[in-house]
Amino acid sequence: MRRRRGRKVNIVTSPPAEQPADDPAEPAWRRRTEGEHRWPQALAVVVAIGLQLPLPDQMVPQQRYLLPVAELVLLAGLVVANPFRLNRESAVLRAGGLLLTGLIGLSNGWSAVLLVDALVRGRSFTPTELLTAGATIWLTNAIAFALIYWELDRGGPAARAAGGRDYPDFVFAQMQSPELADPDWEPTFVDYFYIS
């Protein structure tokens, strides 16, 4: 109650209307969801590790199995810590995911440099070995970039599930034209793989 020029004025304010946390009118990529499945990303990591193994010895780091084993151990730790849905935000899990992505990128970049070096120096490889190595490195690169995009877009998969960030780093067609997509659509690892 306030006094204004000698008379009492009652000011009644109502509390702001509460917005439901999971408003179904909002598209899924903007609201809290149950989180993405772990398995598409885990399968992509296993494929990337598997692609590194058949490369010729001249196109892999000196300790041939060091990086693939480290990648596999990190993946196993991440799957054990959060096996089904990626909906729990944790600094340790986030760091582990980024480290795993970095190791795959580092290993593949190293192999690409060694492939170019072998080509420049004229080392003896059959055309089949060179084409197979090039295709393997290219496909692993696509997986590595898919993992990078997936890990970085709006803070990673757990942050996307929490729906805390309004502005995406990658804009998909379904975000620009929501009337053309299911209201429960949100980007998953497969969408980031398509972009890469």
PDB file of C-alpha atoms in Angstrom:
ATOM      1  CA  MET A   1       0.000   0.000   0.000  1.00  0.00           C
ATOM      2  CA  ARG A   2       1.329   3.453  -0.916  1.00  0.00           C
ATOM      3  CA  ARG A   3       0.215   6.961  -0.080  1.00  0.00           C
ATOM      4  CA  ARG A   4      -0.205   9.318  -2.952  1.00  0.00           C
ATOM      5  CA  ARG A   5      -1.041  12.993  -2.215  1.00  0.00           C
ATOM      6  CA  GLY A   6      -2.816  12.243   0.961  1.00  0.00           C
ATOM      7  CA  ARG A   7      -4.834   9.236  -0.120  1.00  0.00           C
ATOM      8  CA  LYS A   8      -4.138   5.545   0.049  1.00  0.00           C
ATOM      9  CA  VAL A   9      -3.552   3.643  -3.157  1.00  0.00           C
ATOM     10  CA  ASN A  10      -3.586  -0.115  -3.117  1.00  0.00           C
ATOM     11  CA  ILE A  11      -1.229  -1.699  -5.601  1.00  0.00           C
ATOM     12  CA  VAL A  12      -1.977  -5.300  -6.231  1.00  0.00           C
ATOM     13  CA  THR A  13       0.578  -7.271  -8.122  1.00  0.00           C
ATOM     14  CA  SER A  14       0.068 -10.840  -9.140  1.00  0.00           C
ATOM     15  CA  PRO A  15       2.951 -13.246  -9.268  1.00  0.00           C
ATOM     16  CA  PRO A  16       4.234 -13.941 -12.771  1.00  0.00           C
ATOM     17  CA  ALA A  17       2.576 -16.843 -14.472  1.00  0.00           C
ATOM     18  CA  GLU A  18       4.767 -19.908 -14.225  1.00  0.00           C
ATOM     19  CA  GLN A  19       5.866 -21.484 -17.471  1.00  0.00           C
ATOM     20  CA  PRO A  20       5.892 -25.252 -17.452  1.00  0.00           C
ATOM     21  CA  ALA A  21       9.435 -26.629 -17.757  1.00  0.00           C
ATOM     22  CA  ASP A  22       8.456 -29.009 -20.535  1.00  0.00           C
ATOM     23  CA  ASP A  23       6.061 -26.920 -22.603  1.00  0.00           C
ATOM     24  CA  PRO A  24       4.833 -29.201 -25.411  1.00  0.00           C
ATOM     25  CA  ALA A  25       4.266 -26.164 -27.628  1.00  0.00           C
ATOM     26  CA  GLU A  26       8.037 -25.657 -27.789  1.00  0.00           C
ATOM     27  CA  PRO A  27       9.967 -27.838 -30.232  1.00  0.00           C
ATOM     28  CA  ALA A  28      11.933 -30.650 -28.569  1.00  0.00           C
ATOM     29  CA  TRP A  29      15.309 -29.099 -29.367  1.00  0.00           C
ATOM     30  CA  ARG A  30      14.383 -26.062 -27.218  1.00  0.00           C
ATOM     31  CA  ARG A  31      12.976 -27.832 -24.187  1.00  0.00           C
ATOM     32  CA  ARG A  32      14.104 -30.408 -21.637  1.00  0.00           C
ATOM     33  CA  THR A  33      14.019 -33.929 -23.091  1.00  0.00           C
ATOM     34  CA  GLU A  34      14.926 -37.378 -21.876  1.00  0.00           C
ATOM     35  CA  GLY A  35      18.280 -37.271 -23.675  1.00  0.00           C
ATOM     36  CA  GLU A  36      19.880 -38.983 -26.595  1.00  0.00           C
ATOM     37  CA  HIS A  37      20.793 -42.670 -26.705  1.00  0.00           C
ATOM     38  CA  ARG A  38      24.492 -43.435 -26.102  1.00  0.00           C
ATOM     39  CA  TRP A  39      24.770 -46.269 -28.635  1.00  0.00           C
ATOM     40  CA  PRO A  40      24.987 -44.453 -32.024  1.00  0.00           C
ATOM     41  CA  GLN A  41      27.933 -42.395 -30.766  1.00  0.00           C
ATOM     42  CA  ALA A  42      29.566 -45.415 -29.098  1.00  0.00           C
ATOM     43  CA  LEU A  43      29.200 -47.456 -32.291  1.00  0.00           C
ATOM     44  CA  ALA A  44      30.800 -44.642 -34.313  1.00  0.00           C
ATOM     45  CA  VAL A  45      33.758 -44.568 -31.903  1.00  0.00           C
ATOM     46  CA  VAL A  46      34.187 -48.352 -32.198  1.00  0.00           C
ATOM     47  CA  VAL A  47      34.126 -48.040 -36.010  1.00  0.00           C
ATOM     48  CA  ALA A  48      36.733 -45.247 -35.858  1.00  0.00           C
ATOM     49  CA  ILE A  49      38.966 -47.388 -33.641  1.00  0.00           C
ATOM     50  CA  GLY A  50      38.478 -50.365 -35.957  1.00  0.00           C
ATOM     51  CA  LEU A  51      39.406 -48.258 -38.989  1.00  0.00           C
ATOM     52  CA  GLN A  52      42.714 -47.269 -37.387  1.00  0.00           C
ATOM     53  CA  LEU A  53      43.861 -50.857 -36.893  1.00  0.00           C
ATOM     54  CA  PRO A  54      44.349 -52.076 -40.511  1.00  0.00           C
ATOM     55  CA  LEU A  55      46.392 -49.044 -41.618  1.00  0.00           C
ATOM     56  CA  PRO A  56      49.949 -49.893 -42.756  1.00  0.00           C
ATOM     57  CA  ASP A  57      52.677 -49.510 -40.118  1.00  0.00           C
ATOM     58  CA  GLN A  58      54.130 -46.464 -41.903  1.00  0.00           C
ATOM     59  CA  MET A  59      50.821 -44.605 -41.512  1.00  0.00           C
ATOM     60  CA  VAL A  60      50.280 -44.983 -37.767  1.00  0.00           C
ATOM     61  CA  PRO A  61      52.158 -43.582 -34.759  1.00  0.00           C
ATOM     62  CA  GLN A  62      55.181 -45.532 -33.461  1.00  0.00           C
ATOM     63  CA  GLN A  63      53.239 -47.158 -30.628  1.00  0.00           C
ATOM     64  CA  ARG A  64      50.628 -48.636 -32.956  1.00  0.00           C
ATOM     65  CA  TYR A  65      48.073 -49.687 -30.338  1.00  0.00           C
ATOM     66  CA  LEU A  66      48.566 -46.953 -27.737  1.00  0.00           C
ATOM     67  CA  LEU A  67      45.957 -44.476 -29.033  1.00  0.00           C
ATOM     68  CA  PRO A  68      43.319 -47.094 -30.019  1.00  0.00           C
ATOM     69  CA  VAL A  69      43.596 -48.747 -26.589  1.00  0.00           C
ATOM     70  CA  ALA A  70      43.343 -45.360 -24.832  1.00  0.00           C
ATOM     71  CA  GLU A  71      40.258 -44.538 -26.940  1.00  0.00           C
ATOM     72  CA  LEU A  72      38.665 -47.884 -26.110  1.00  0.00           C
ATOM     73  CA  VAL A  73      39.346 -47.484 -22.370  1.00  0.00           C
ATOM     74  CA  LEU A  74      37.828 -43.972 -22.389  1.00  0.00           C
ATOM     75  CA  LEU A  75      34.789 -45.208 -24.306  1.00  0.00           C
ATOM     76  CA  ALA A  76      34.309 -48.081 -21.858  1.00  0.00           C
ATOM     77  CA  GLY A  77      34.520 -45.675 -18.924  1.00  0.00           C
ATOM     78  CA  LEU A  78      31.957 -43.328 -20.477  1.00  0.00           C
ATOM     79  CA  VAL A  79      29.566 -46.181 -21.271  1.00  0.00           C
ATOM     80  CA  VAL A  80      29.845 -47.596 -17.740  1.00  0.00           C
ATOM     81  CA  ALA A  81      29.289 -44.146 -16.182  1.00  0.00           C
ATOM     82  CA  ASN A  82      26.284 -43.291 -18.366  1.00  0.00           C
ATOM     83  CA  PRO A  83      25.179 -46.348 -20.355  1.00  0.00           C
ATOM     84  CA  PHE A  84      21.796 -45.527 -21.853  1.00  0.00           C
ATOM     85  CA  ARG A  85      20.713 -41.914 -22.173  1.00  0.00           C
ATOM     86  CA  LEU A  86      22.945 -38.862 -22.224  1.00  0.00           C
ATOM     87  CA  ASN A  87      20.925 -36.660 -19.910  1.00  0.00           C
ATOM     88  CA  ARG A  88      23.164 -36.236 -16.862  1.00  0.00           C
ATOM     89  CA  GLU A  89      25.446 -33.205 -16.897  1.00  0.00           C
ATOM     90  CA  SER A  90      28.812 -33.903 -15.321  1.00  0.00           C
ATOM     91  CA  ALA A  91      32.143 -32.140 -15.744  1.00  0.00           C
ATOM     92  CA  VAL A  92      33.979 -35.475 -15.619  1.00  0.00           C
ATOM     93  CA  LEU A  93      31.786 -37.071 -18.295  1.00  0.00           C
ATOM     94  CA  ARG A  94      32.047 -33.944 -20.448  1.00  0.00           C
ATOM     95  CA  ALA A  95      35.858 -33.911 -20.141  1.00  0.00           C
ATOM     96  CA  GLY A  96      35.991 -37.624 -20.934  1.00  0.00           C
ATOM     97  CA  GLY A  97      33.859 -37.161 -24.051  1.00  0.00           C
ATOM     98  CA  LEU A  98      35.964 -34.253 -25.268  1.00  0.00           C
ATOM     99  CA  LEU A  99      39.186 -36.173 -24.550  1.00  0.00           C
ATOM    100  CA  LEU A 100      37.908 -39.199 -26.474  1.00  0.00           C
ATOM    101  CA  THR A 101      36.982 -36.994 -29.425  1.00  0.00           C
ATOM    102  CA  GLY A 102      40.390 -35.307 -29.272  1.00  0.00           C
ATOM    103  CA  LEU A 103      42.229 -38.645 -29.244  1.00  0.00           C
ATOM    104  CA  ILE A 104      40.351 -39.863 -32.313  1.00  0.00           C
ATOM    105  CA  GLY A 105      41.081 -36.591 -34.118  1.00  0.00           C
ATOM    106  CA  LEU A 106      44.749 -36.654 -33.077  1.00  0.00           C
ATOM    107  CA  SER A 107      45.235 -40.253 -34.155  1.00  0.00           C
ATOM    108  CA  ASN A 108      43.573 -39.663 -37.508  1.00  0.00           C
ATOM    109  CA  GLY A 109      45.426 -36.390 -38.133  1.00  0.00           C
ATOM    110  CA  TRP A 110      48.698 -38.134 -37.363  1.00  0.00           C
ATOM    111  CA  SER A 111      47.843 -40.879 -39.875  1.00  0.00           C
ATOM    112  CA  ALA A 112      46.945 -38.276 -42.511  1.00  0.00           C
ATOM    113  CA  VAL A 113      50.306 -36.532 -42.042  1.00  0.00           C
ATOM    114  CA  LEU A 114      52.132 -39.868 -42.306  1.00  0.00           C
ATOM    115  CA  LEU A 115      50.173 -40.735 -45.481  1.00  0.00           C
ATOM    116  CA  VAL A 116      51.134 -37.436 -47.106  1.00  0.00           C
ATOM    117  CA  ASP A 117      54.741 -37.948 -45.994  1.00  0.00           C
ATOM    118  CA  ALA A 118      54.775 -41.434 -47.538  1.00  0.00           C
ATOM    119  CA  LEU A 119      53.418 -40.026 -50.803  1.00  0.00           C
ATOM    120  CA  VAL A 120      55.956 -37.170 -50.910  1.00  0.00           C
ATOM    121  CA  ARG A 121      58.918 -39.403 -50.101  1.00  0.00           C
ATOM    122  CA  GLY A 122      57.854 -41.958 -52.690  1.00  0.00           C
ATOM    123  CA  ARG A 123      57.667 -44.932 -50.351  1.00  0.00           C
ATOM    124  CA  SER A 124      56.648 -48.128 -52.051  1.00  0.00           C
ATOM    125  CA  PHE A 125      52.984 -48.881 -51.573  1.00  0.00           C
ATOM    126  CA  THR A 126      50.603 -50.610 -53.921  1.00  0.00           C
ATOM    127  CA  PRO A 127      47.793 -48.470 -55.308  1.00  0.00           C
ATOM    128  CA  THR A 128      45.328 -50.588 -53.332  1.00  0.00           C
ATOM    129  CA  GLU A 129      47.153 -49.845 -50.063  1.00  0.00           C
ATOM    130  CA  LEU A 130      47.209 -46.114 -50.782  1.00  0.00           C
ATOM    131  CA  LEU A 131      43.550 -45.934 -51.790  1.00  0.00           C
ATOM    132  CA  THR A 132      42.481 -48.063 -48.835  1.00  0.00           C
ATOM    133  CA  ALA A 133      44.525 -45.946 -46.414  1.00  0.00           C
ATOM    134  CA  GLY A 134      43.148 -42.730 -47.926  1.00  0.00           C
ATOM    135  CA  ALA A 135      39.536 -43.960 -47.722  1.00  0.00           C
ATOM    136  CA  THR A 136      40.054 -45.153 -44.151  1.00  0.00           C
ATOM    137  CA  ILE A 137      41.511 -41.825 -43.071  1.00  0.00           C
ATOM    138  CA  TRP A 138      38.726 -39.935 -44.857  1.00  0.00           C
ATOM    139  CA  LEU A 139      35.959 -41.978 -43.184  1.00  0.00           C
ATOM    140  CA  THR A 140      37.624 -41.695 -39.765  1.00  0.00           C
ATOM    141  CA  ASN A 141      37.856 -37.937 -40.356  1.00  0.00           C
ATOM    142  CA  ALA A 142      34.103 -37.791 -41.032  1.00  0.00           C
ATOM    143  CA  ILE A 143      33.450 -39.662 -37.774  1.00  0.00           C
ATOM    144  CA  ALA A 144      35.866 -37.405 -35.861  1.00  0.00           C
ATOM    145  CA  PHE A 145      34.144 -34.236 -37.104  1.00  0.00           C
ATOM    146  CA  ALA A 146      30.713 -35.698 -36.338  1.00  0.00           C
ATOM    147  CA  LEU A 147      31.912 -36.314 -32.781  1.00  0.00           C
ATOM    148  CA  ILE A 148      33.301 -32.775 -32.556  1.00  0.00           C
ATOM    149  CA  TYR A 149      30.057 -31.202 -33.777  1.00  0.00           C
ATOM    150  CA  TRP A 150      28.003 -33.469 -31.507  1.00  0.00           C
ATOM    151  CA  GLU A 151      30.141 -32.662 -28.452  1.00  0.00           C
ATOM    152  CA  LEU A 152      30.215 -28.886 -29.020  1.00  0.00           C
ATOM    153  CA  ASP A 153      26.705 -27.992 -30.210  1.00  0.00           C
ATOM    154  CA  ARG A 154      24.883 -26.180 -27.356  1.00  0.00           C
ATOM    155  CA  GLY A 155      27.234 -27.568 -24.723  1.00  0.00           C
ATOM    156  CA  GLY A 156      27.080 -31.247 -25.634  1.00  0.00           C
ATOM    157  CA  PRO A 157      24.417 -33.950 -25.517  1.00  0.00           C
ATOM    158  CA  ALA A 158      23.588 -33.655 -21.792  1.00  0.00           C
ATOM    159  CA  ALA A 159      23.259 -29.858 -21.980  1.00  0.00           C
ATOM    160  CA  ARG A 160      21.020 -30.195 -25.049  1.00  0.00           C
ATOM    161  CA  ALA A 161      18.807 -32.649 -23.122  1.00  0.00           C
ATOM    162  CA  ALA A 162      18.538 -30.134 -20.272  1.00  0.00           C
ATOM    163  CA  GLY A 163      17.317 -27.510 -22.754  1.00  0.00           C
ATOM    164  CA  GLY A 164      19.225 -24.711 -21.075  1.00  0.00           C
ATOM    165  CA  ARG A 165      20.548 -22.953 -24.157  1.00  0.00           C
ATOM    166  CA  ASP A 166      18.195 -21.180 -26.520  1.00  0.00           C
ATOM    167  CA  TYR A 167      20.535 -20.601 -29.432  1.00  0.00           C
ATOM    168  CA  PRO A 168      21.951 -23.557 -31.374  1.00  0.00           C
ATOM    169  CA  ASP A 169      25.430 -23.623 -32.857  1.00  0.00           C
ATOM    170  CA  PHE A 170      24.186 -25.660 -35.820  1.00  0.00           C
ATOM    171  CA  VAL A 171      20.830 -24.877 -37.406  1.00  0.00           C
ATOM    172  CA  PHE A 172      19.069 -27.808 -39.021  1.00  0.00           C
ATOM    173  CA  ALA A 173      16.212 -27.494 -41.517  1.00  0.00           C
ATOM    174  CA  GLN A 174      13.773 -28.866 -38.922  1.00  0.00           C
ATOM    175  CA  MET A 175      14.629 -25.935 -36.643  1.00  0.00           C
ATOM    176  CA  GLN A 176      13.925 -23.351 -39.306  1.00  0.00           C
ATOM    177  CA  SER A 177      10.690 -24.949 -40.489  1.00  0.00           C
ATOM    178  CA  PRO A 178       9.173 -26.631 -37.434  1.00  0.00           C
ATOM    179  CA  GLU A 179       5.876 -27.186 -39.233  1.00  0.00           C
ATOM    180  CA  LEU A 180       7.662 -29.699 -41.501  1.00  0.00           C
ATOM    181  CA  ALA A 181       9.015 -31.798 -38.630  1.00  0.00           C
ATOM    182  CA  ASP A 182       7.639 -33.815 -35.762  1.00  0.00           C
ATOM    183  CA  PRO A 183       7.382 -31.592 -32.648  1.00  0.00           C
ATOM    184  CA  ASP A 184       9.517 -34.158 -30.781  1.00  0.00           C
ATOM    185  CA  TRP A 185      12.374 -33.918 -33.296  1.00  0.00           C
ATOM    186  CA  GLU A 186      15.764 -32.923 -31.955  1.00  0.00           C
ATOM    187  CA  PRO A 187      19.222 -33.397 -33.494  1.00  0.00           C
ATOM    188  CA  THR A 188      20.961 -36.676 -32.698  1.00  0.00           C
ATOM    189  CA  PHE A 189      24.401 -38.039 -33.508  1.00  0.00           C
ATOM    190  CA  VAL A 190      23.224 -39.210 -36.940  1.00  0.00           C
ATOM    191  CA  ASP A 191      22.323 -35.612 -37.859  1.00  0.00           C
ATOM    192  CA  TYR A 192      25.807 -34.395 -36.876  1.00  0.00           C
ATOM    193  CA  PHE A 193      27.369 -37.257 -38.849  1.00  0.00           C
ATOM    194  CA  TYR A 194      25.374 -36.134 -41.895  1.00  0.00           C
ATOM    195  CA  ILE A 195      26.759 -32.594 -41.498  1.00  0.00           C
ATOM    196  CA  SER A 196      30.337 -33.847 -41.198  1.00  0.00           C
TER     197      SER A 196
END
